[in-house]
Tab-separated table of C-alpha atoms in Angstrom:
chain	number	residue	atom	x	y	z
N	108	MET	CA	55.210	48.851	-72.058
N	109	SER	CA	54.557	45.801	-74.196
N	110	LEU	CA	55.150	42.336	-73.082
N	111	SER	CA	57.974	42.058	-75.605
N	112	GLU	CA	59.718	45.030	-74.104
N	113	ASP	CA	59.259	43.729	-70.579
N	114	ILE	CA	60.851	40.506	-71.853
N	115	LYS	CA	63.702	42.097	-73.089
N	116	ASP	CA	64.453	44.412	-70.339
N	117	PHE	CA	64.176	41.537	-67.779
N	118	GLY	CA	66.621	39.564	-70.139
N	119	LEU	CA	69.089	42.319	-70.122
N	120	ASP	CA	68.795	42.802	-66.321
N	121	LEU	CA	69.656	39.263	-65.715
N	122	GLY	CA	72.917	39.593	-67.640
N	123	TYR	CA	72.037	38.711	-71.246
N	124	SER	CA	73.689	41.061	-73.649
N	125	LYS	CA	71.036	41.007	-76.456
N	126	VAL	CA	67.493	39.686	-76.486
N	127	GLY	CA	65.512	39.228	-79.710
N	128	ILE	CA	62.193	37.753	-80.903
N	129	THR	CA	61.121	35.755	-83.924
N	130	THR	CA	58.202	33.610	-85.040
N	131	ALA	CA	57.970	30.058	-84.235
N	132	ASP	CA	57.716	29.179	-87.915
N	133	ALA	CA	59.560	26.255	-89.178
N	134	PHE	CA	63.194	26.381	-90.363
N	135	PRO	CA	62.918	24.540	-93.929
N	136	GLU	CA	66.219	25.743	-95.082
N	137	TYR	CA	67.895	24.284	-91.809
N	138	ILE	CA	66.057	20.902	-92.551
N	139	ALA	CA	67.226	20.919	-96.126
N	140	GLU	CA	70.853	21.648	-95.389
N	141	LEU	CA	71.075	18.863	-92.849
N	142	GLU	CA	69.375	16.347	-95.235
N	143	SER	CA	71.678	17.416	-97.974
N	144	ARG	CA	74.730	16.511	-95.779
N	145	ARG	CA	73.314	13.513	-93.939
N	146	ASP	CA	76.595	11.610	-94.592
N	147	MET	CA	78.490	14.112	-92.143
N	148	TYR	CA	75.480	14.820	-89.744
N	149	SER	CA	73.925	11.440	-89.455
N	150	TYR	CA	75.012	11.218	-85.795
N	151	PHE	CA	73.183	14.487	-85.139
N	152	ILE	CA	69.966	13.807	-87.191
N	153	GLU	CA	69.673	10.338	-85.493
N	154	ASP	CA	70.395	11.770	-81.994
N	155	ASN	CA	67.687	11.793	-79.214
N	156	LEU	CA	67.798	15.703	-79.695
N	157	HIS	CA	65.665	15.130	-82.997
N	158	PRO	CA	67.031	18.217	-84.707
N	159	ILE	CA	64.714	17.840	-87.870
N	160	THR	CA	61.655	17.736	-85.653
N	161	GLY	CA	62.822	20.459	-83.566
N	162	ALA	CA	63.382	22.686	-86.668
N	163	ASN	CA	59.560	22.715	-86.864
N	164	PRO	CA	58.761	23.897	-83.378
N	165	ARG	CA	54.831	23.668	-83.900
N	166	SER	CA	55.147	19.900	-84.801
N	167	VAL	CA	56.340	19.490	-81.067
N	168	THR	CA	54.169	22.298	-79.562
N	169	PRO	CA	51.161	23.229	-81.716
N	170	SER	CA	50.510	26.221	-79.562
N	171	ALA	CA	54.064	27.701	-80.276
N	172	LYS	CA	53.936	31.173	-81.469
N	173	SER	CA	57.374	32.865	-80.752
N	174	ILE	CA	60.992	32.109	-80.100
N	175	ILE	CA	62.654	34.393	-77.513
N	176	VAL	CA	66.539	34.361	-78.123
N	177	ALA	CA	68.843	35.601	-75.466
N	178	ILE	CA	72.650	36.029	-75.982
N	179	TYR	CA	75.150	35.968	-73.275
N	180	ASP	CA	78.730	37.305	-73.827
N	181	ALA	CA	80.999	34.623	-72.615
N	182	PHE	CA	84.153	36.755	-73.033
N	183	LYS	CA	83.697	39.422	-70.284
N	184	GLU	CA	86.709	38.356	-68.375
N	185	SER	CA	90.209	37.181	-69.371
N	186	PHE	CA	91.163	33.649	-69.756
N	187	PRO	CA	94.176	32.161	-68.062
N	188	GLU	CA	97.193	31.469	-70.529
N	189	ASN	CA	97.476	27.997	-68.929
N	190	LEU	CA	93.980	27.106	-70.131
N	191	VAL	CA	93.721	28.707	-73.383
N	192	GLY	CA	94.583	26.346	-76.225
N	193	LYS	CA	93.458	23.518	-74.077
N	194	ILE	CA	89.738	24.240	-73.216
N	195	GLY	CA	87.639	26.240	-75.396
N	196	ARG	CA	86.807	29.777	-74.018
N	197	ILE	CA	82.968	29.200	-73.978
N	198	TYR	CA	83.589	26.246	-71.690
N	199	GLN	CA	85.862	27.905	-69.500
N	200	ALA	CA	83.091	30.734	-69.080
N	201	ARG	CA	80.809	27.869	-67.627
N	202	CYS	CA	77.796	29.135	-69.405
N	203	TYR	CA	77.009	26.482	-72.032
N	204	ASN	CA	74.452	24.033	-70.811
N	205	ALA	CA	75.186	25.184	-67.212
N	206	PRO	CA	73.546	23.049	-64.513
N	207	ARG	CA	70.860	24.589	-62.312
N	208	HIS	CA	73.092	24.797	-59.274
N	209	ARG	CA	75.476	26.960	-61.287
N	210	ILE	CA	74.868	30.867	-61.771
N	211	ASN	CA	74.587	30.477	-65.430
N	212	GLY	CA	71.932	27.778	-65.019
N	213	VAL	CA	70.099	29.883	-62.533
N	214	ARG	CA	69.933	32.749	-65.181
N	215	HIS	CA	68.158	30.474	-67.670
N	216	GLN	CA	65.788	29.345	-64.873
N	217	LEU	CA	64.872	32.899	-63.909
N	218	MET	CA	64.153	33.762	-67.433
N	219	ARG	CA	61.864	30.878	-67.804
N	220	GLU	CA	60.042	31.610	-64.554
N	221	PHE	CA	59.667	35.311	-65.631
N	222	LEU	CA	58.095	34.159	-68.939
N	223	GLU	CA	55.831	31.749	-67.116
N	224	LYS	CA	54.811	34.440	-64.513
N	225	SER	CA	54.034	36.738	-67.527
N	226	GLY	CA	51.309	34.398	-68.716
N	227	CYS	CA	53.603	32.632	-71.253
N	228	GLN	CA	53.592	28.849	-71.638
N	229	VAL	CA	57.177	27.915	-72.082
N	230	ALA	CA	57.795	24.668	-74.272
N	231	PHE	CA	60.288	22.156	-73.173
N	232	HIS	CA	61.781	21.802	-76.597
N	233	ARG	CA	64.739	19.659	-76.727
N	234	PHE	CA	66.181	21.573	-79.745
N	235	VAL	CA	65.525	24.551	-81.849
N	236	PRO	CA	68.164	25.607	-84.400
N	237	GLU	CA	69.886	28.329	-82.092
N	238	ARG	CA	72.068	30.136	-84.555
N	239	LEU	CA	69.621	30.497	-87.092
N	240	SER	CA	66.849	31.392	-84.361
N	241	ALA	CA	69.323	34.072	-83.361
N	242	ALA	CA	69.776	35.507	-86.879
N	243	ARG	CA	66.101	35.367	-87.554
N	244	ALA	CA	65.555	37.296	-84.372
N	245	GLY	CA	67.851	40.058	-85.235
N	246	VAL	CA	70.655	39.620	-82.589
N	247	THR	CA	73.378	37.862	-84.555
N	248	THR	CA	74.832	37.707	-88.036
N	249	TYR	CA	76.842	34.649	-89.517
N	250	GLY	CA	80.487	34.190	-89.953
N	251	ARG	CA	82.066	32.202	-92.674
N	252	ASN	CA	83.350	29.875	-89.853
N	253	ASN	CA	79.606	28.918	-89.184
N	254	PHE	CA	79.847	30.715	-85.951
N	255	ALA	CA	77.233	33.362	-84.759
N	256	PHE	CA	78.386	36.920	-84.032
N	257	ALA	CA	76.824	39.404	-82.022
N	258	GLU	CA	77.564	42.985	-82.851
N	259	GLY	CA	79.896	44.597	-80.531
N	260	ILE	CA	80.595	41.351	-78.874
N	261	GLY	CA	82.015	38.799	-81.359
N	262	SER	CA	81.480	35.031	-81.537
N	263	PHE	CA	82.277	33.904	-78.142
N	264	ILE	CA	78.447	33.836	-76.965
N	265	GLN	CA	75.997	31.340	-75.740
N	266	ILE	CA	72.586	31.384	-77.409
N	267	THR	CA	69.563	30.514	-75.445
N	268	THR	CA	66.081	29.941	-76.885
N	269	PHE	CA	62.694	29.951	-75.237
N	270	VAL	CA	59.615	28.821	-77.294
N	271	VAL	CA	56.408	30.392	-75.961
N	272	ASP	CA	52.713	30.325	-76.797
N	273	ALA	CA	52.368	34.175	-76.838
N	274	GLU	CA	52.134	36.418	-79.979
N	275	LEU	CA	54.899	38.898	-79.543
N	276	ASP	CA	56.556	41.886	-81.449
N	277	TYR	CA	59.093	40.321	-83.798
N	278	ASP	CA	62.548	41.825	-84.703
N	279	GLN	CA	63.846	42.294	-88.150
N	280	PRO	CA	65.924	39.168	-89.390
N	281	THR	CA	69.733	39.712	-89.844
N	282	ILE	CA	70.349	36.616	-91.697
N	283	GLU	CA	73.547	37.620	-93.397
N	284	ILE	CA	77.362	37.002	-93.433
N	285	LYS	CA	79.079	40.167	-92.154
N	286	CYS	CA	82.780	39.067	-92.659
N	287	PRO	CA	85.394	41.104	-94.551
N	288	PRO	CA	84.920	40.638	-98.293
N	289	LYS	CA	86.769	37.614	-99.575
N	290	CYS	CA	88.220	36.796	-96.063
N	291	THR	CA	89.023	33.084	-95.438
N	292	VAL	CA	91.356	33.203	-92.673
N	293	CYS	CA	89.185	30.700	-90.667
N	294	ILE	CA	89.244	28.166	-93.453
N	295	ASP	CA	92.921	28.510	-93.971
N	296	ALA	CA	93.559	28.073	-90.280
N	297	CYS	CA	91.551	25.115	-89.559
N	298	PRO	CA	94.315	22.523	-89.086
N	299	THR	CA	92.128	19.388	-90.152
N	300	GLY	CA	90.099	20.886	-93.095
N	301	SER	CA	87.028	20.613	-91.223
N	302	LEU	CA	85.994	24.079	-92.666
N	303	TYR	CA	86.192	23.129	-96.388
N	304	GLU	CA	84.488	26.278	-97.702
N	305	PRO	CA	82.506	29.282	-96.442
N	306	MET	CA	79.733	28.272	-94.232
N	307	LYS	CA	80.305	24.570	-94.829
N	308	MET	CA	81.931	22.240	-92.069
N	309	ASN	CA	82.479	18.550	-91.966
N	310	PRO	CA	81.994	18.044	-88.159
N	311	ARG	CA	83.522	14.749	-88.098
N	312	ARG	CA	87.014	16.405	-88.908
N	313	CYS	CA	86.552	19.268	-86.369
N	314	ILE	CA	88.931	19.205	-83.501
N	315	ALA	CA	86.191	20.294	-81.074
N	316	PHE	CA	83.668	17.540	-82.146
N	317	ASN	CA	86.615	14.825	-81.788
N	318	THR	CA	87.537	16.155	-78.235
N	319	PHE	CA	83.968	15.509	-76.929
N	320	GLY	CA	81.859	14.033	-79.735
N	321	ALA	CA	83.963	10.968	-80.376
N	322	ARG	CA	82.420	8.472	-78.019
N	323	ASP	CA	81.081	5.014	-78.091
N	324	GLY	CA	77.504	4.269	-78.390
N	325	ARG	CA	76.488	7.221	-80.466
N	326	PRO	CA	74.462	7.069	-83.685
N	327	GLY	CA	75.635	7.518	-87.153
N	328	GLY	CA	78.733	5.317	-86.838
N	329	VAL	CA	80.548	7.620	-84.361
N	330	THR	CA	82.770	5.874	-81.960
N	331	SER	CA	85.618	6.868	-79.503
N	332	TYR	CA	88.184	6.284	-82.242
N	333	ILE	CA	90.084	9.309	-83.409
N	334	PRO	CA	91.929	8.904	-86.781
N	335	PRO	CA	95.648	9.519	-86.380
N	336	ASP	CA	95.872	12.336	-88.923
N	337	ILE	CA	93.297	14.239	-86.705
N	338	ARG	CA	95.172	13.303	-83.396
N	339	GLU	CA	98.326	14.878	-84.867
N	340	LYS	CA	96.492	18.196	-85.542
N	341	MET	CA	94.824	18.574	-82.293
N	342	GLY	CA	97.679	20.101	-80.621
N	343	THR	CA	96.923	20.348	-76.831
N	344	TRP	CA	93.108	20.859	-77.254
N	345	ILE	CA	91.268	18.578	-74.750
N	346	HIS	CA	87.676	20.233	-74.770
N	347	GLY	CA	86.597	22.237	-77.754
N	348	CYS	CA	88.681	24.251	-80.189
N	349	ASP	CA	88.961	28.035	-80.684
N	350	ILE	CA	91.255	28.380	-83.743
N	351	CYS	CA	88.713	29.585	-86.278
N	352	GLN	CA	87.443	32.083	-83.813
N	353	GLU	CA	90.858	33.237	-82.809
N	354	VAL	CA	91.983	34.193	-86.132
N	355	CYS	CA	88.798	35.813	-87.125
N	356	PRO	CA	89.000	39.765	-87.624
N	357	ARG	CA	85.778	40.155	-86.133
N	358	ASN	CA	87.071	38.751	-82.830
N	359	GLN	CA	90.223	40.806	-82.595
N	360	ILE	CA	88.974	43.679	-80.594
N	361	LYS	CA	87.785	41.261	-77.725
N	362	LEU	CA	90.855	38.960	-77.977
N	363	LYS	CA	93.059	42.042	-77.463
N	364	ALA	CA	91.092	43.839	-74.791
N	365	LYS	CA	92.440	44.147	-71.372
N	366	LEU	CA	89.754	42.408	-69.342
N	367	PRO	CA	89.491	41.720	-65.546
N	368	ARG	CA	90.628	38.292	-64.589
N	369	ASN	CA	88.268	35.598	-63.369
N	370	GLU	CA	89.390	34.449	-59.847
N	371	PHE	CA	88.005	31.019	-60.086
N	372	LEU	CA	89.592	30.279	-63.441
N	373	THR	CA	92.865	31.681	-61.993
N	374	LYS	CA	92.729	29.326	-59.221
N	375	VAL	CA	91.970	26.370	-61.703
N	376	ALA	CA	94.661	27.230	-63.854
N	377	GLN	CA	97.291	27.221	-61.198
N	378	ASP	CA	97.199	23.493	-60.815
N	379	PHE	CA	95.741	22.316	-64.172
N	380	GLU	CA	98.210	20.065	-65.664
N	381	LEU	CA	97.761	17.558	-68.672
N	382	THR	CA	99.408	14.867	-66.707
N	383	LYS	CA	96.852	15.035	-63.937
N	384	LEU	CA	94.089	14.863	-66.492
N	385	LEU	CA	95.690	11.662	-68.093
N	386	ASN	CA	96.030	9.878	-64.594
N	387	LEU	CA	92.793	11.297	-63.410
N	388	SER	CA	92.032	11.179	-59.795
N	389	ASP	CA	88.512	11.451	-58.296
N	390	GLU	CA	89.499	14.773	-56.598
N	391	PHE	CA	90.997	16.380	-59.643
N	392	TYR	CA	87.923	15.330	-61.699
N	393	THR	CA	85.576	16.792	-59.242
N	394	LYS	CA	87.365	20.079	-58.575
N	395	ARG	CA	89.116	20.913	-61.718
N	396	VAL	CA	87.472	19.054	-64.627
N	397	GLN	CA	83.681	18.899	-63.929
N	398	PRO	CA	83.316	22.784	-63.078
N	399	LEU	CA	84.449	23.594	-66.705
N	400	MET	CA	83.828	20.593	-68.853
N	401	TYR	CA	80.517	19.057	-67.779
N	402	ASN	CA	79.003	19.780	-71.219
N	403	TYR	CA	79.159	16.602	-73.162
N	404	ILE	CA	81.496	14.089	-71.493
N	405	ARG	CA	80.545	12.089	-68.506
N	406	GLU	CA	83.094	9.308	-68.566
N	407	LYS	CA	86.609	10.072	-67.265
N	408	LYS	CA	88.205	7.966	-70.005
N	409	TYR	CA	87.584	10.538	-72.651
N	410	PHE	CA	89.217	13.073	-70.809
N	411	GLN	CA	92.261	10.817	-70.329
N	412	ARG	CA	92.287	9.946	-74.062
N	413	ASN	CA	92.342	13.658	-74.892
N	414	ALA	CA	95.161	14.403	-72.608
N	415	ALA	CA	97.291	11.381	-73.901
N	416	ILE	CA	96.804	12.872	-77.256
N	417	ALA	CA	97.878	16.461	-76.177
N	418	LEU	CA	100.959	14.787	-74.460
N	419	GLY	CA	101.874	13.035	-77.548
N	420	ASN	CA	101.673	16.245	-79.533
N	421	LEU	CA	103.891	17.999	-77.212
N	422	ALA	CA	106.466	15.135	-77.657
N	423	ASP	CA	108.351	15.768	-74.543
N	424	PRO	CA	110.287	12.927	-72.916
N	425	ALA	CA	109.705	14.429	-69.504
N	426	PHE	CA	106.066	13.035	-69.789
N	427	ILE	CA	107.139	9.378	-70.457
N	428	PRO	CA	106.835	8.482	-66.791
N	429	GLU	CA	103.283	9.717	-66.410
N	430	LEU	CA	102.449	7.835	-69.846
N	431	ALA	CA	103.977	4.758	-68.466
N	432	LEU	CA	101.631	4.797	-65.611
N	433	ALA	CA	98.591	5.454	-67.875
N	434	MET	CA	99.863	2.297	-69.743
N	435	GLU	CA	98.899	0.513	-66.523
N	436	ASP	CA	95.330	1.762	-66.652
N	437	SER	CA	92.771	-0.840	-67.029
N	438	GLU	CA	90.608	1.158	-69.372
N	439	GLU	CA	91.568	0.047	-72.996
N	440	LEU	CA	91.073	3.531	-74.399
N	441	VAL	CA	93.335	5.064	-71.822
N	442	HIS	CA	96.431	2.670	-72.347
N	443	GLY	CA	95.728	2.461	-76.066
N	444	TYR	CA	96.180	6.411	-76.676
N	445	ALA	CA	98.932	6.452	-74.199
N	446	ALA	CA	100.783	4.070	-76.415
N	447	TRP	CA	100.165	6.427	-79.288
N	448	ALA	CA	101.732	9.363	-77.349
N	449	LEU	CA	104.733	7.248	-76.415
N	450	GLY	CA	105.187	6.342	-80.027
N	451	LYS	CA	104.937	10.124	-80.812
N	452	ILE	CA	107.714	10.922	-78.145
N	453	GLY	CA	109.798	7.945	-79.299
N	454	GLY	CA	113.281	6.629	-77.845
N	455	GLY	CA	114.549	3.631	-76.022
N	456	GLN	CA	112.582	4.265	-72.647
N	457	ALA	CA	109.171	4.560	-74.723
N	458	LYS	CA	109.922	1.639	-76.866
N	459	GLN	CA	110.741	-0.566	-73.816
N	460	ILE	CA	107.223	0.520	-72.140
N	461	LEU	CA	105.270	-0.424	-75.169
N	462	GLU	CA	106.987	-3.674	-75.607
N	463	THR	CA	106.390	-4.590	-71.939
N	464	ARG	CA	102.625	-3.864	-72.382
N	465	LEU	CA	102.366	-5.592	-75.766
N	466	ALA	CA	103.456	-8.821	-74.155
N	467	TYR	CA	100.309	-9.075	-72.080
N	468	GLU	CA	97.977	-6.869	-73.892
N	469	VAL	CA	94.530	-8.567	-74.618
N	470	ASP	CA	92.363	-5.742	-75.943
N	471	GLU	CA	92.572	-5.754	-79.664
N	472	PRO	CA	92.210	-2.049	-80.213
N	473	ALA	CA	94.960	-1.249	-77.713
N	474	ARG	CA	97.041	-4.018	-79.231
N	475	LYS	CA	96.905	-2.276	-82.595
N	476	GLU	CA	97.770	1.033	-80.964
N	477	ILE	CA	100.802	-0.294	-79.220
N	478	GLU	CA	102.048	-2.206	-82.501
N	479	ALA	CA	101.543	1.097	-84.573
N	480	ALA	CA	103.459	3.073	-81.956
N	481	LEU	CA	106.371	0.618	-81.893
N	482	THR	CA	106.767	1.284	-85.716
N	483	VAL	CA	107.566	4.871	-85.059
N	484	ALA	CA	109.068	4.940	-81.640
């Protein structure tokens, strides 16, 4: 058996659903696409991941010869109703960028160790175009919603790449769109218009990006500010968004399948409440937030902001007491977005809380949020 077959067998034995191999050649089309839409992707291009450099693996690791691509099915079990519509399924599956002390992080480490023991030098690349690598390695095709789809699985997948110095057997590329002819349900369903044409997305309008990408201190002019027109279309999403995948015909078999439940997720869902996320205790953060949503956000205030938006979109007066408590939070981002939520709910009680806070508000961004909320409360 060849080394390539050994690698694929070991990956499948670890629990990956598909393993493909492609060359470590550069991805000039990927670089050109990023450069052509620099206004949308400047935050990513200028990020410390250095995606344009990473799209030419040999510029980082001259000895690179192959890219091994492993696909993990993140939809092997069902997802609790109380978490769907709030947390993206890929994050509930706890497989995306999983830390080493978690089972999905261990899988990645075991694959790496196997490659090294097999004589491969594995590069510590910070970034390789994963979806394009997967299609070039023959393990995925594309959807018009920009997601990669694995045959028989769908788009709820985690793609992991390993850049090695070994010359291996390369798989036939499957760089193609396999959606039904003229299907645009994903584009039609996108609430914010982030998907503006097939295979084209403005990430700055994407709900998922705004839940975890809108943070202060990022390049490309990105801040923690989420425009009101996007907030109103975020529904109850607090980490990710699955809408364009949920409507996709290629995902319907998996979405409608009767799958076993995950006991850990079931336990999390039993006491997961948006109000607990809004007024976030250390215990709730450690036990219920971090195990699922460790991927991008490290500061509590962003989870709290997202919870405030979700509660505002629910527009239920029953949430006013919890939002009133959040208005006393010392973090400007938290009480500023709580003010927005109170404005969405409206009524005399909400207005009184806003007026009370406005009387001593010193943070200018929060003051503007309160004043705007009072115009609609």
